[in-house]
């Protein structure tokens, strides 16, 4: 009983204090402190290490478009590229409307860089929405569109995974067993044409990540060639 009374008293005192002093957290200050702490932590780790072979001249590529694929370990590589860009104050293409900055397959065909992204950090005034240095979010690969907003000479990289393990990973992660009434993988595989349109993840999504359109997925000739 005494413990409960003491607890209530503390809560009451805090509540009175919070109301009288209007102590709400200052989120802007907190986030700038967080960024500073993060930056200092990164700097302590030697952010610009010497190249592996110090005798070979090596210049880092600072304009990188990482074509992020699904269920391939891409978030790990994304974090590495993000740290690389963050510590060098590089400008990221990042979707305004999504907390993780991703652009879905549907939104991509409709929106322009101006509608999708935050402006580049080096160009907040004229706001051309061009000249980004880094892209690591999910966005379907389209070289022409990407070239229109990335810095000239940007290097493109991606990560691919052997399709069977990629699919098994997607099956588990996106809970694809829920697509079929009997929750069986066999049913899903037998009737994949019926299911995959309701859930794009039920097929090997790496082709869509790399730029194949949804309506081109059944076109085997196209899928087997460069698209
Ligand atoms: C990045 O920006 C911060 C803050 O403006 C600055 O202190 C720092 O020196 C910059 N770092 C690099 C590598 O340009
Ligand atoms: C980042 O992009 C800007 C604008 O295209 C470019 O001027 C700058 O050289 C790039 N930064 C690096 C470090 O490559």
PDB file of C-alpha atoms and ligand atoms in Angstrom:
ATOM      1  CA  UNK A   1       0.000   0.000   0.000  1.00  0.00           C
ATOM      2  CA  UNK A   2       2.770   2.371   0.971  1.00  0.00           C
ATOM      3  CA  UNK A   3       4.619   1.641  -2.263  1.00  0.00           C
ATOM      4  CA  UNK A   4       1.480   2.375  -4.268  1.00  0.00           C
ATOM      5  CA  UNK A   5       0.972   5.659  -2.411  1.00  0.00           C
ATOM      6  CA  UNK A   6       4.578   6.688  -3.008  1.00  0.00           C
ATOM      7  CA  UNK A   7       4.247   5.847  -6.709  1.00  0.00           C
ATOM      8  CA  UNK A   8       1.043   7.863  -7.019  1.00  0.00           C
ATOM      9  CA  UNK A   9       2.669  10.789  -5.240  1.00  0.00           C
ATOM     10  CA  UNK A  10       5.596  10.761  -7.666  1.00  0.00           C
ATOM     11  CA  UNK A  11       3.261  10.602 -10.662  1.00  0.00           C
ATOM     12  CA  UNK A  12       1.201  13.464  -9.258  1.00  0.00           C
ATOM     13  CA  UNK A  13       4.240  15.635  -8.586  1.00  0.00           C
ATOM     14  CA  UNK A  14       5.535  14.963 -12.089  1.00  0.00           C
ATOM     15  CA  UNK A  15       2.141  15.744 -13.633  1.00  0.00           C
ATOM     16  CA  UNK A  16       1.879  19.036 -11.741  1.00  0.00           C
ATOM     17  CA  UNK A  17       5.429  19.909 -12.727  1.00  0.00           C
ATOM     18  CA  UNK A  18       4.851  19.000 -16.397  1.00  0.00           C
ATOM     19  CA  UNK A  19       1.658  21.066 -16.577  1.00  0.00           C
ATOM     20  CA  UNK A  20       3.036  24.111 -14.775  1.00  0.00           C
ATOM     21  CA  UNK A  21       6.291  24.129 -16.717  1.00  0.00           C
ATOM     22  CA  UNK A  22       4.793  23.030 -20.017  1.00  0.00           C
ATOM     23  CA  UNK A  23       7.632  20.521 -20.411  1.00  0.00           C
ATOM     24  CA  UNK A  24       7.028  18.876 -23.735  1.00  0.00           C
ATOM     25  CA  UNK A  25      10.100  17.448 -25.437  1.00  0.00           C
ATOM     26  CA  UNK A  26      11.659  19.650 -28.090  1.00  0.00           C
ATOM     27  CA  UNK A  27      11.693  17.179 -30.960  1.00  0.00           C
ATOM     28  CA  UNK A  28      13.690  19.367 -33.289  1.00  0.00           C
ATOM     29  CA  UNK A  29      16.446  19.785 -30.708  1.00  0.00           C
ATOM     30  CA  UNK A  30      16.363  16.086 -29.885  1.00  0.00           C
ATOM     31  CA  UNK A  31      16.697  15.071 -33.511  1.00  0.00           C
ATOM     32  CA  UNK A  32      19.575  17.465 -34.174  1.00  0.00           C
ATOM     33  CA  UNK A  33      21.324  16.131 -31.050  1.00  0.00           C
ATOM     34  CA  UNK A  34      20.708  12.608 -32.283  1.00  0.00           C
ATOM     35  CA  UNK A  35      22.215  13.400 -35.691  1.00  0.00           C
ATOM     36  CA  UNK A  36      25.234  15.025 -34.039  1.00  0.00           C
ATOM     37  CA  UNK A  37      25.795  12.030 -31.745  1.00  0.00           C
ATOM     38  CA  UNK A  38      25.473   9.713 -34.712  1.00  0.00           C
ATOM     39  CA  UNK A  39      27.897  11.759 -36.779  1.00  0.00           C
ATOM     40  CA  UNK A  40      30.476  11.820 -33.975  1.00  0.00           C
ATOM     41  CA  UNK A  41      30.138   8.083 -33.557  1.00  0.00           C
ATOM     42  CA  UNK A  42      30.697   7.526 -37.293  1.00  0.00           C
ATOM     43  CA  UNK A  43      33.683   9.883 -37.283  1.00  0.00           C
ATOM     44  CA  UNK A  44      35.342   7.952 -34.454  1.00  0.00           C
ATOM     45  CA  UNK A  45      35.326   4.878 -36.673  1.00  0.00           C
ATOM     46  CA  UNK A  46      37.674   6.389 -39.230  1.00  0.00           C
ATOM     47  CA  UNK A  47      35.155   7.124 -41.963  1.00  0.00           C
ATOM     48  CA  UNK A  48      37.781   7.581 -44.651  1.00  0.00           C
ATOM     49  CA  UNK A  49      40.016   4.536 -44.283  1.00  0.00           C
ATOM     50  CA  UNK A  50      42.974   4.015 -46.584  1.00  0.00           C
ATOM     51  CA  UNK A  51      42.376   1.779 -49.602  1.00  0.00           C
ATOM     52  CA  UNK A  52      43.048  -1.918 -48.998  1.00  0.00           C
ATOM     53  CA  UNK A  53      46.178  -1.805 -51.079  1.00  0.00           C
ATOM     54  CA  UNK A  54      47.837   1.480 -50.212  1.00  0.00           C
ATOM     55  CA  UNK A  55      50.153   1.243 -53.254  1.00  0.00           C
ATOM     56  CA  UNK A  56      47.271   1.246 -55.727  1.00  0.00           C
ATOM     57  CA  UNK A  57      45.784   4.682 -56.250  1.00  0.00           C
ATOM     58  CA  UNK A  58      42.085   4.461 -55.500  1.00  0.00           C
ATOM     59  CA  UNK A  59      39.373   7.081 -55.730  1.00  0.00           C
ATOM     60  CA  UNK A  60      36.016   6.335 -54.147  1.00  0.00           C
ATOM     61  CA  UNK A  61      32.912   6.513 -56.311  1.00  0.00           C
ATOM     62  CA  UNK A  62      30.724   9.094 -54.632  1.00  0.00           C
ATOM     63  CA  UNK A  63      27.720   8.930 -56.960  1.00  0.00           C
ATOM     64  CA  UNK A  64      26.002   5.595 -56.534  1.00  0.00           C
ATOM     65  CA  UNK A  65      22.601   4.221 -57.438  1.00  0.00           C
ATOM     66  CA  UNK A  66      22.002   0.980 -55.583  1.00  0.00           C
ATOM     67  CA  UNK A  67      19.144  -0.862 -57.282  1.00  0.00           C
ATOM     68  CA  UNK A  68      17.609  -2.318 -54.124  1.00  0.00           C
ATOM     69  CA  UNK A  69      16.142  -5.792 -54.622  1.00  0.00           C
ATOM     70  CA  UNK A  70      13.732  -7.694 -52.360  1.00  0.00           C
ATOM     71  CA  UNK A  71      14.880 -10.509 -50.048  1.00  0.00           C
ATOM     72  CA  UNK A  72      18.497 -10.516 -51.168  1.00  0.00           C
ATOM     73  CA  UNK A  73      20.234  -9.007 -48.140  1.00  0.00           C
ATOM     74  CA  UNK A  74      19.939  -5.601 -49.772  1.00  0.00           C
ATOM     75  CA  UNK A  75      19.131  -3.749 -46.541  1.00  0.00           C
ATOM     76  CA  UNK A  76      22.576  -4.655 -45.228  1.00  0.00           C
ATOM     77  CA  UNK A  77      24.303  -3.253 -48.295  1.00  0.00           C
ATOM     78  CA  UNK A  78      21.938  -0.269 -48.216  1.00  0.00           C
ATOM     79  CA  UNK A  79      23.097   0.572 -44.671  1.00  0.00           C
ATOM     80  CA  UNK A  80      26.714   0.470 -45.776  1.00  0.00           C
ATOM     81  CA  UNK A  81      26.100   2.798 -48.737  1.00  0.00           C
ATOM     82  CA  UNK A  82      23.936   5.059 -46.542  1.00  0.00           C
ATOM     83  CA  UNK A  83      26.745   5.446 -43.997  1.00  0.00           C
ATOM     84  CA  UNK A  84      29.198   6.134 -46.803  1.00  0.00           C
ATOM     85  CA  UNK A  85      26.986   8.953 -48.129  1.00  0.00           C
ATOM     86  CA  UNK A  86      25.899  10.290 -44.752  1.00  0.00           C
ATOM     87  CA  UNK A  87      29.425  10.878 -43.484  1.00  0.00           C
ATOM     88  CA  UNK A  88      30.349  12.671 -46.725  1.00  0.00           C
ATOM     89  CA  UNK A  89      27.253  14.910 -46.649  1.00  0.00           C
ATOM     90  CA  UNK A  90      26.060  13.506 -49.953  1.00  0.00           C
ATOM     91  CA  UNK A  91      22.588  14.106 -51.303  1.00  0.00           C
ATOM     92  CA  UNK A  92      20.117  11.199 -51.178  1.00  0.00           C
ATOM     93  CA  UNK A  93      17.091  10.617 -53.389  1.00  0.00           C
ATOM     94  CA  UNK A  94      14.506   9.899 -50.685  1.00  0.00           C
ATOM     95  CA  UNK A  95      10.760   9.779 -51.071  1.00  0.00           C
ATOM     96  CA  UNK A  96       8.998  12.432 -48.997  1.00  0.00           C
ATOM     97  CA  UNK A  97       5.801  10.463 -48.419  1.00  0.00           C
ATOM     98  CA  UNK A  98       7.407   7.301 -47.053  1.00  0.00           C
ATOM     99  CA  UNK A  99       9.259   7.032 -43.719  1.00  0.00           C
ATOM    100  CA  UNK A 100      11.823   4.723 -45.325  1.00  0.00           C
ATOM    101  CA  UNK A 101      11.980   6.722 -48.543  1.00  0.00           C
ATOM    102  CA  UNK A 102      10.751   3.900 -50.772  1.00  0.00           C
ATOM    103  CA  UNK A 103       8.908   4.310 -54.061  1.00  0.00           C
ATOM    104  CA  UNK A 104       6.424   1.520 -54.829  1.00  0.00           C
ATOM    105  CA  UNK A 105       6.011   0.008 -58.293  1.00  0.00           C
ATOM    106  CA  UNK A 106       2.672   1.778 -58.676  1.00  0.00           C
ATOM    107  CA  UNK A 107       3.754   5.270 -57.588  1.00  0.00           C
ATOM    108  CA  UNK A 108       6.837   5.138 -59.739  1.00  0.00           C
ATOM    109  CA  UNK A 109       5.058   5.332 -63.089  1.00  0.00           C
ATOM    110  CA  UNK A 110       2.967   8.323 -61.987  1.00  0.00           C
ATOM    111  CA  UNK A 111       5.270  10.632 -60.058  1.00  0.00           C
ATOM    112  CA  UNK A 112       8.190  12.845 -61.081  1.00  0.00           C
ATOM    113  CA  UNK A 113      11.318  13.411 -58.947  1.00  0.00           C
ATOM    114  CA  UNK A 114       9.842  16.790 -57.964  1.00  0.00           C
ATOM    115  CA  UNK A 115       6.713  15.174 -56.584  1.00  0.00           C
ATOM    116  CA  UNK A 116       8.508  12.227 -55.017  1.00  0.00           C
ATOM    117  CA  UNK A 117      11.732  13.355 -53.398  1.00  0.00           C
ATOM    118  CA  UNK A 118      13.097  15.799 -50.885  1.00  0.00           C
ATOM    119  CA  UNK A 119      15.157  18.397 -52.767  1.00  0.00           C
ATOM    120  CA  UNK A 120      18.898  17.648 -53.006  1.00  0.00           C
ATOM    121  CA  UNK A 121      20.770  19.001 -49.952  1.00  0.00           C
ATOM    122  CA  UNK A 122      23.183  21.074 -52.047  1.00  0.00           C
ATOM    123  CA  UNK A 123      20.364  22.725 -53.979  1.00  0.00           C
ATOM    124  CA  UNK A 124      17.635  23.783 -51.563  1.00  0.00           C
ATOM    125  CA  UNK A 125      17.224  27.179 -53.183  1.00  0.00           C
ATOM    126  CA  UNK A 126      16.736  26.635 -56.899  1.00  0.00           C
ATOM    127  CA  UNK A 127      15.223  23.215 -56.247  1.00  0.00           C
ATOM    128  CA  UNK A 128      15.923  21.614 -59.604  1.00  0.00           C
ATOM    129  CA  UNK A 129      15.442  18.144 -58.090  1.00  0.00           C
ATOM    130  CA  UNK A 130      18.516  17.020 -60.000  1.00  0.00           C
ATOM    131  CA  UNK A 131      22.049  16.021 -59.120  1.00  0.00           C
ATOM    132  CA  UNK A 132      21.462  13.522 -56.315  1.00  0.00           C
ATOM    133  CA  UNK A 133      24.561  11.560 -55.333  1.00  0.00           C
ATOM    134  CA  UNK A 134      23.045   8.463 -53.759  1.00  0.00           C
ATOM    135  CA  UNK A 135      19.936   6.323 -54.179  1.00  0.00           C
ATOM    136  CA  UNK A 136      19.475   3.250 -51.992  1.00  0.00           C
ATOM    137  CA  UNK A 137      15.696   3.110 -51.498  1.00  0.00           C
ATOM    138  CA  UNK A 138      13.352   0.698 -53.249  1.00  0.00           C
ATOM    139  CA  UNK A 139      12.575   2.164 -56.659  1.00  0.00           C
ATOM    140  CA  UNK A 140      12.147   0.178 -59.878  1.00  0.00           C
ATOM    141  CA  UNK A 141      15.235   0.493 -62.045  1.00  0.00           C
ATOM    142  CA  UNK A 142      14.753   2.688 -65.083  1.00  0.00           C
ATOM    143  CA  UNK A 143      18.033   4.038 -66.381  1.00  0.00           C
ATOM    144  CA  UNK A 144      16.539   6.934 -68.329  1.00  0.00           C
ATOM    145  CA  UNK A 145      14.493   8.240 -65.400  1.00  0.00           C
ATOM    146  CA  UNK A 146      17.292   7.678 -62.874  1.00  0.00           C
ATOM    147  CA  UNK A 147      19.823   9.452 -65.098  1.00  0.00           C
ATOM    148  CA  UNK A 148      17.503  12.457 -65.253  1.00  0.00           C
ATOM    149  CA  UNK A 149      17.900  13.165 -61.521  1.00  0.00           C
ATOM    150  CA  UNK A 150      21.179  11.508 -60.504  1.00  0.00           C
ATOM    151  CA  UNK A 151      24.547  13.246 -60.904  1.00  0.00           C
ATOM    152  CA  UNK A 152      26.175  12.630 -64.266  1.00  0.00           C
ATOM    153  CA  UNK A 153      28.475   9.603 -64.238  1.00  0.00           C
ATOM    154  CA  UNK A 154      26.586   7.838 -61.422  1.00  0.00           C
ATOM    155  CA  UNK A 155      27.550   4.171 -61.037  1.00  0.00           C
ATOM    156  CA  UNK A 156      24.761   1.594 -60.813  1.00  0.00           C
ATOM    157  CA  UNK A 157      25.061  -1.449 -58.586  1.00  0.00           C
ATOM    158  CA  UNK A 158      22.646  -4.143 -57.432  1.00  0.00           C
ATOM    159  CA  UNK A 159      22.416  -7.375 -55.496  1.00  0.00           C
ATOM    160  CA  UNK A 160      20.908 -10.584 -56.912  1.00  0.00           C
ATOM    161  CA  UNK A 161      20.107 -13.837 -55.165  1.00  0.00           C
ATOM    162  CA  UNK A 162      19.613 -17.347 -56.457  1.00  0.00           C
ATOM    163  CA  UNK A 163      15.852 -17.383 -57.268  1.00  0.00           C
ATOM    164  CA  UNK A 164      14.740 -20.415 -55.217  1.00  0.00           C
ATOM    165  CA  UNK A 165      16.138 -19.169 -51.926  1.00  0.00           C
ATOM    166  CA  UNK A 166      14.944 -15.656 -52.801  1.00  0.00           C
ATOM    167  CA  UNK A 167      11.415 -16.987 -53.254  1.00  0.00           C
ATOM    168  CA  UNK A 168      11.496 -19.068 -50.055  1.00  0.00           C
ATOM    169  CA  UNK A 169      12.632 -16.006 -48.163  1.00  0.00           C
ATOM    170  CA  UNK A 170       9.784 -13.952 -49.659  1.00  0.00           C
ATOM    171  CA  UNK A 171       7.318 -16.767 -48.876  1.00  0.00           C
ATOM    172  CA  UNK A 172       8.204 -16.551 -45.222  1.00  0.00           C
ATOM    173  CA  UNK A 173       8.686 -12.803 -44.926  1.00  0.00           C
ATOM    174  CA  UNK A 174       5.531 -11.735 -46.779  1.00  0.00           C
ATOM    175  CA  UNK A 175       3.512 -14.579 -45.216  1.00  0.00           C
ATOM    176  CA  UNK A 176       2.522 -15.982 -48.596  1.00  0.00           C
ATOM    177  CA  UNK A 177       0.954 -19.030 -46.950  1.00  0.00           C
ATOM    178  CA  UNK A 178      -1.981 -16.736 -46.178  1.00  0.00           C
ATOM    179  CA  UNK A 179      -2.721 -16.371 -49.899  1.00  0.00           C
ATOM    180  CA  UNK A 180      -4.078 -19.901 -50.232  1.00  0.00           C
ATOM    181  CA  UNK A 181      -6.999 -21.274 -48.294  1.00  0.00           C
ATOM    182  CA  UNK A 182      -5.145 -24.444 -47.283  1.00  0.00           C
ATOM    183  CA  UNK A 183      -1.951 -22.494 -46.461  1.00  0.00           C
ATOM    184  CA  UNK A 184       0.011 -24.855 -48.659  1.00  0.00           C
ATOM    185  CA  UNK A 185       3.041 -23.986 -50.715  1.00  0.00           C
ATOM    186  CA  UNK A 186       2.084 -26.617 -53.330  1.00  0.00           C
ATOM    187  CA  UNK A 187      -1.266 -24.935 -53.990  1.00  0.00           C
ATOM    188  CA  UNK A 188       0.415 -21.601 -54.395  1.00  0.00           C
ATOM    189  CA  UNK A 189       2.978 -22.997 -56.831  1.00  0.00           C
ATOM    190  CA  UNK A 190       0.324 -24.881 -58.840  1.00  0.00           C
ATOM    191  CA  UNK A 191      -1.803 -21.801 -59.282  1.00  0.00           C
ATOM    192  CA  UNK A 192       0.763 -19.070 -59.124  1.00  0.00           C
ATOM    193  CA  UNK A 193      -0.811 -17.245 -62.054  1.00  0.00           C
ATOM    194  CA  UNK A 194      -3.988 -16.837 -60.013  1.00  0.00           C
ATOM    195  CA  UNK A 195      -2.215 -15.495 -56.984  1.00  0.00           C
ATOM    196  CA  UNK A 196       0.669 -13.413 -58.045  1.00  0.00           C
ATOM    197  CA  UNK A 197      -1.352 -10.433 -59.218  1.00  0.00           C
ATOM    198  CA  UNK A 198      -2.908 -10.067 -55.784  1.00  0.00           C
ATOM    199  CA  UNK A 199       0.534 -10.294 -54.237  1.00  0.00           C
ATOM    200  CA  UNK A 200       3.507  -9.368 -56.405  1.00  0.00           C
ATOM    201  CA  UNK A 201       5.851 -10.943 -53.878  1.00  0.00           C
ATOM    202  CA  UNK A 202       4.610 -14.411 -54.803  1.00  0.00           C
ATOM    203  CA  UNK A 203       6.912 -14.391 -57.854  1.00  0.00           C
ATOM    204  CA  UNK A 204      10.629 -13.731 -58.144  1.00  0.00           C
ATOM    205  CA  UNK A 205      10.436 -10.016 -57.612  1.00  0.00           C
ATOM    206  CA  UNK A 206      14.022  -9.299 -58.592  1.00  0.00           C
ATOM    207  CA  UNK A 207      12.958  -8.838 -62.230  1.00  0.00           C
ATOM    208  CA  UNK A 208      10.468  -6.128 -61.263  1.00  0.00           C
ATOM    209  CA  UNK A 209      13.096  -4.462 -59.085  1.00  0.00           C
ATOM    210  CA  UNK A 210      15.384  -4.441 -62.106  1.00  0.00           C
ATOM    211  CA  UNK A 211      12.810  -2.760 -64.308  1.00  0.00           C
ATOM    212  CA  UNK A 212      10.506  -5.339 -65.861  1.00  0.00           C
ATOM    213  CA  UNK A 213       6.944  -4.005 -65.795  1.00  0.00           C
ATOM    214  CA  UNK A 214       4.149  -5.928 -64.110  1.00  0.00           C
ATOM    215  CA  UNK A 215       2.358  -6.462 -67.437  1.00  0.00           C
ATOM    216  CA  UNK A 216       5.564  -7.768 -69.037  1.00  0.00           C
ATOM    217  CA  UNK A 217       6.086 -10.491 -66.468  1.00  0.00           C
ATOM    218  CA  UNK A 218       4.319 -13.193 -68.508  1.00  0.00           C
ATOM    219  CA  UNK A 219       6.286 -12.361 -71.644  1.00  0.00           C
ATOM    220  CA  UNK A 220       8.960 -15.072 -71.554  1.00  0.00           C
ATOM    221  CA  UNK A 221      10.774 -13.839 -74.648  1.00  0.00           C
ATOM    222  CA  UNK A 222      11.131 -10.427 -73.070  1.00  0.00           C
ATOM    223  CA  UNK A 223      12.033 -11.825 -69.660  1.00  0.00           C
ATOM    224  CA  UNK A 224      14.794 -13.916 -71.211  1.00  0.00           C
ATOM    225  CA  UNK A 225      16.328 -10.938 -72.985  1.00  0.00           C
ATOM    226  CA  UNK A 226      17.594  -7.562 -71.893  1.00  0.00           C
ATOM    227  CA  UNK A 227      14.677  -5.385 -71.038  1.00  0.00           C
TER     228      UNK A 227
HETATM  229  C1  LIG B   1      29.370  17.759 -43.349  1.00  0.00           C
HETATM  230  O1  LIG B   1      28.579  18.801 -42.859  1.00  0.00           O
HETATM  231  C2  LIG B   1      28.881  19.154 -41.508  1.00  0.00           C
HETATM  232  C3  LIG B   1      27.828  20.151 -41.041  1.00  0.00           C
HETATM  233  O2  LIG B   1      27.559  21.119 -42.010  1.00  0.00           O
HETATM  234  C4  LIG B   1      30.305  19.677 -41.440  1.00  0.00           C
HETATM  235  O3  LIG B   1      30.634  20.012 -40.117  1.00  0.00           O
HETATM  236  C5  LIG B   1      31.252  18.573 -41.941  1.00  0.00           C
HETATM  237  O4  LIG B   1      32.582  19.051 -41.973  1.00  0.00           O
HETATM  238  C6  LIG B   1      30.855  18.090 -43.316  1.00  0.00           C
HETATM  239  N1  LIG B   1      31.645  16.922 -43.646  1.00  0.00           N
HETATM  240  C7  LIG B   1      32.224  16.728 -44.840  1.00  0.00           C
HETATM  241  C8  LIG B   1      32.990  15.467 -44.999  1.00  0.00           C
HETATM  242  O5  LIG B   1      32.131  17.537 -45.742  1.00  0.00           O
HETATM  243  C1  LIG B   2      27.183  15.430 -55.478  1.00  0.00           C
HETATM  244  O1  LIG B   2      26.327  15.952 -56.477  1.00  0.00           O
HETATM  245  C2  LIG B   2      26.605  17.284 -56.844  1.00  0.00           C
HETATM  246  C3  LIG B   2      25.509  17.738 -57.799  1.00  0.00           C
HETATM  247  O2  LIG B   2      25.447  16.928 -58.937  1.00  0.00           O
HETATM  248  C4  LIG B   2      27.982  17.346 -57.469  1.00  0.00           C
HETATM  249  O3  LIG B   2      28.271  18.670 -57.838  1.00  0.00           O
HETATM  250  C5  LIG B   2      29.006  16.862 -56.451  1.00  0.00           C
HETATM  251  O4  LIG B   2      30.279  16.792 -57.052  1.00  0.00           O
HETATM  252  C6  LIG B   2      28.625  15.460 -55.969  1.00  0.00           C
HETATM  253  N1  LIG B   2      29.482  15.135 -54.834  1.00  0.00           N
HETATM  254  C7  LIG B   2      30.430  14.193 -54.912  1.00  0.00           C
HETATM  255  C8  LIG B   2      31.275  14.058 -53.694  1.00  0.00           C
HETATM  256  O5  LIG B   2      30.575  13.452 -55.870  1.00  0.00           O
END
